[in-house]
CSV table of C-alpha atoms and ligand atoms in Angstrom, one decimal:
chain,number,residue,atom,x,y,z
A,1,MET,CA,-11.1,0.3,17.9
A,2,LYS,CA,-11.7,-1.8,14.8
A,3,GLN,CA,-10.5,0.0,11.6
A,4,ARG,CA,-10.0,-0.7,7.9
A,5,THR,CA,-7.1,0.4,5.8
A,6,LEU,CA,-6.1,0.1,2.1
A,7,ALA,CA,-3.0,-1.9,1.4
A,8,ILE,CA,-1.2,-2.4,-1.9
A,9,ILE,CA,1.5,-4.9,-2.8
A,10,LYS,CA,3.3,-2.8,-5.4
A,11,PRO,CA,4.5,-4.0,-8.8
A,12,ASP,CA,8.0,-4.7,-7.4
A,13,GLY,CA,6.5,-6.9,-4.7
A,14,VAL,CA,4.4,-8.8,-7.2
A,15,SER,CA,7.1,-9.3,-9.8
A,16,ARG,CA,9.6,-10.4,-7.1
A,17,ASN,CA,7.2,-13.1,-5.9
A,18,LEU,CA,6.7,-11.5,-2.5
A,19,VAL,CA,2.9,-11.7,-2.4
A,20,GLY,CA,2.8,-14.7,-0.1
A,21,ALA,CA,5.5,-13.4,2.2
A,22,VAL,CA,3.9,-10.0,2.6
A,23,LEU,CA,0.4,-11.5,3.2
A,24,SER,CA,1.9,-13.7,5.9
A,25,ARG,CA,3.4,-10.7,7.6
A,26,MET,CA,0.0,-8.9,7.5
A,27,GLU,CA,-1.9,-11.9,8.9
A,28,ALA,CA,0.7,-12.6,11.6
A,29,GLU,CA,0.0,-9.0,12.9
A,30,GLU,CA,-3.7,-9.9,13.3
A,31,LEU,CA,-4.6,-7.8,10.2
A,32,ARG,CA,-7.5,-9.6,8.5
A,33,VAL,CA,-8.0,-9.6,4.8
A,34,VAL,CA,-11.6,-8.4,4.0
A,35,ALA,CA,-11.1,-7.7,0.3
A,36,MET,CA,-8.3,-8.5,-2.2
A,37,LYS,CA,-7.7,-8.5,-5.9
A,38,MET,CA,-5.0,-8.1,-8.5
A,39,ILE,CA,-5.1,-5.1,-10.9
A,40,LYS,CA,-2.9,-3.3,-13.3
A,41,MET,CA,-3.4,0.5,-13.1
A,42,THR,CA,-3.1,2.7,-16.1
A,43,LYS,CA,-0.9,5.8,-15.7
A,44,GLU,CA,-4.1,7.9,-15.3
A,45,GLN,CA,-5.4,5.6,-12.6
A,46,ALA,CA,-2.1,5.7,-10.7
A,47,LYS,CA,-2.2,9.5,-10.9
A,48,GLY,CA,-5.7,9.5,-9.5
A,49,PHE,CA,-4.6,7.3,-6.6
A,50,TYR,CA,-1.5,9.4,-5.8
A,51,ARG,CA,-3.2,12.7,-6.5
A,52,VAL,CA,-2.1,14.2,-3.1
A,53,HIS,CA,1.5,14.0,-4.4
A,54,GLU,CA,0.8,15.9,-7.7
A,55,GLY,CA,3.5,18.5,-8.2
A,56,LYS,CA,6.1,16.7,-6.1
A,57,PRO,CA,9.4,15.8,-7.8
A,58,PHE,CA,8.7,12.1,-7.6
A,59,PHE,CA,5.1,12.2,-8.9
A,60,GLU,CA,5.8,11.2,-12.5
A,61,SER,CA,8.2,8.5,-11.6
A,62,VAL,CA,6.1,6.9,-8.9
A,63,THR,CA,3.0,6.9,-11.1
A,64,ASP,CA,5.0,5.3,-13.9
A,65,PHE,CA,6.2,2.7,-11.4
A,66,MET,CA,2.7,2.0,-10.0
A,67,SER,CA,1.3,1.5,-13.5
A,68,SER,CA,4.3,-0.6,-14.7
A,69,GLY,CA,2.8,-4.0,-13.7
A,70,PRO,CA,0.2,-5.7,-11.6
A,71,CYS,CA,-0.4,-4.8,-8.0
A,72,VAL,CA,-2.4,-6.7,-5.3
A,73,VAL,CA,-4.8,-4.3,-3.6
A,74,LEU,CA,-6.3,-5.3,-0.2
A,75,VAL,CA,-8.5,-4.1,2.5
A,76,LEU,CA,-7.1,-5.0,6.0
A,77,GLU,CA,-9.2,-4.9,9.1
A,78,GLY,CA,-8.1,-4.9,12.7
A,79,ASP,CA,-7.7,-3.1,15.9
A,80,ASP,CA,-6.0,0.3,15.2
A,81,ALA,CA,-5.3,-1.1,11.7
A,82,ILE,CA,-4.1,2.1,10.0
A,83,ARG,CA,-1.4,2.9,12.5
A,84,ARG,CA,-0.4,-0.8,13.1
A,85,TYR,CA,-0.1,-1.5,9.4
A,86,ARG,CA,2.0,1.6,8.9
A,87,THR,CA,4.3,0.4,11.6
A,88,LEU,CA,4.5,-3.0,10.0
A,89,MET,CA,5.4,-1.4,6.6
A,90,GLY,CA,8.3,0.8,8.0
A,91,ALA,CA,9.5,4.1,6.8
A,92,THR,CA,9.1,5.2,3.1
A,93,ASP,CA,12.9,5.1,2.8
A,94,TYR,CA,13.8,1.4,3.6
A,95,THR,CA,17.3,2.4,4.7
A,96,LYS,CA,15.6,4.3,7.6
A,97,ALA,CA,12.9,1.6,8.3
A,98,GLU,CA,13.0,-0.3,11.6
A,99,GLU,CA,14.5,-3.8,11.7
A,100,GLY,CA,11.7,-6.4,11.1
A,101,THR,CA,9.5,-4.2,9.0
A,102,ILE,CA,8.3,-5.2,5.5
A,103,ARG,CA,10.2,-2.4,3.8
A,104,ARG,CA,13.4,-2.9,5.7
A,105,GLU,CA,13.3,-6.6,4.8
A,106,PHE,CA,12.2,-6.4,1.2
A,107,ALA,CA,12.5,-2.9,-0.3
A,108,THR,CA,15.3,-2.1,-2.7
A,109,ASP,CA,14.7,1.6,-3.3
A,110,ILE,CA,12.9,4.6,-1.8
A,111,GLU,CA,10.4,4.3,-4.7
A,112,LYS,CA,10.3,0.6,-5.1
A,113,ASN,CA,9.3,-0.1,-1.5
A,114,VAL,CA,7.0,-3.1,-2.0
A,115,VAL,CA,3.9,-1.9,-0.1
A,116,HIS,CA,1.5,1.0,0.4
A,117,GLY,CA,-0.8,1.7,3.4
A,118,SER,CA,-3.4,4.5,4.0
A,119,ASP,CA,-2.1,7.2,6.4
A,120,SER,CA,-5.4,8.3,8.0
A,121,GLU,CA,-9.1,7.3,8.3
A,122,GLU,CA,-10.1,9.9,5.6
A,123,THR,CA,-7.4,8.6,3.2
A,124,ALA,CA,-8.4,5.0,3.9
A,125,ARG,CA,-12.1,5.8,3.0
A,126,PHE,CA,-11.0,7.4,-0.3
A,127,GLU,CA,-8.5,4.7,-1.2
A,128,ILE,CA,-10.8,1.8,-0.4
A,129,GLY,CA,-13.5,3.4,-2.5
A,130,TYR,CA,-11.0,4.0,-5.3
A,131,PHE,CA,-10.4,0.3,-5.8
A,132,PHE,CA,-13.4,-1.6,-4.4
A,133,ASN,CA,-17.2,-1.5,-4.6
A,134,ALA,CA,-19.5,-2.5,-1.8
A,135,LEU,CA,-19.9,-6.1,-3.1
A,136,GLU,CA,-16.2,-6.7,-3.1
A,137,VAL,CA,-15.5,-5.7,0.6
A,138,MET,CA,-16.8,-8.1,3.3
A,139,ALA,CA,-19.4,-6.7,5.6
B,1,ATP,P1,2.7,5.0,0.5
B,1,ATP,O1,1.8,6.2,0.3
B,1,ATP,O2,3.1,4.3,-0.8
B,1,ATP,O3,2.2,4.0,1.5
B,1,ATP,P2,4.4,6.5,2.2
B,1,ATP,O4,3.1,7.0,2.8
B,1,ATP,O5,5.4,5.9,3.1
B,1,ATP,O6,4.1,5.5,1.0
B,1,ATP,P3,4.5,8.9,0.6
B,1,ATP,O7,5.2,10.1,1.0
B,1,ATP,O8,3.0,8.9,0.6
B,1,ATP,O9,5.1,7.7,1.4
B,1,ATP,O10,5.0,8.6,-0.9
B,1,ATP,C1,4.3,7.8,-1.8
B,1,ATP,C2,5.2,6.9,-2.5
B,1,ATP,O11,6.0,7.7,-3.5
B,1,ATP,C3,6.3,6.2,-1.7
B,1,ATP,O12,5.9,5.0,-1.1
B,1,ATP,C4,7.4,5.9,-2.7
B,1,ATP,O13,7.0,4.8,-3.5
B,1,ATP,C5,7.3,7.2,-3.5
B,1,ATP,N1,8.2,8.2,-3.0
B,1,ATP,C6,8.0,9.0,-1.9
B,1,ATP,N2,9.1,9.8,-1.7
B,1,ATP,C7,9.9,9.6,-2.7
B,1,ATP,C8,11.2,10.1,-3.1
B,1,ATP,N3,11.8,11.1,-2.3
B,1,ATP,N4,11.8,9.6,-4.2
B,1,ATP,C9,11.2,8.7,-4.9
B,1,ATP,N5,10.0,8.1,-4.6
B,1,ATP,C10,9.4,8.6,-3.5
B,2,MG,MG1,1.5,7.8,1.6
């Protein structure tokens, strides 16, 4: 089943020059880029994006982090893309992530974990619409 998911290369990934390496891993897994741009979120925009985490102990810190520098936001398309891209990312805590995953390979911290991926179809719809308008996502 063809699906779309929202991916972010987080500020740590961009500042550490990992954009190309992460994109290569996505494309190698047959996830196709159908939208992509670089943005720098304000604190308010980061809070809106991670609003499901409002009230959690890491909310202030993660929204500071996500607004600390440019991110690359992308829409990836592929068969079962949401689940397959989550698998490619690895666990939130990189020390628990499977060998060969993006986070295991590149993350340095539970917060600074290089990439984001939508966790459900409903989340993907919200997150794609949060960053992209219809003209920016390929038909
Ligand atoms: P993401 O939503 O970014 O793809 P995820 O779904 O693996 O990651 P979430 O539980 O949604 O994890 O947490 C969102 C982000 O908040 C994490 O990716 C990480 O950057 C940060 N985060 C989550 N848990 C913690 C924690 N215990 N301490 C610090 N930061 C955390
Ligand atoms: Mg999440």
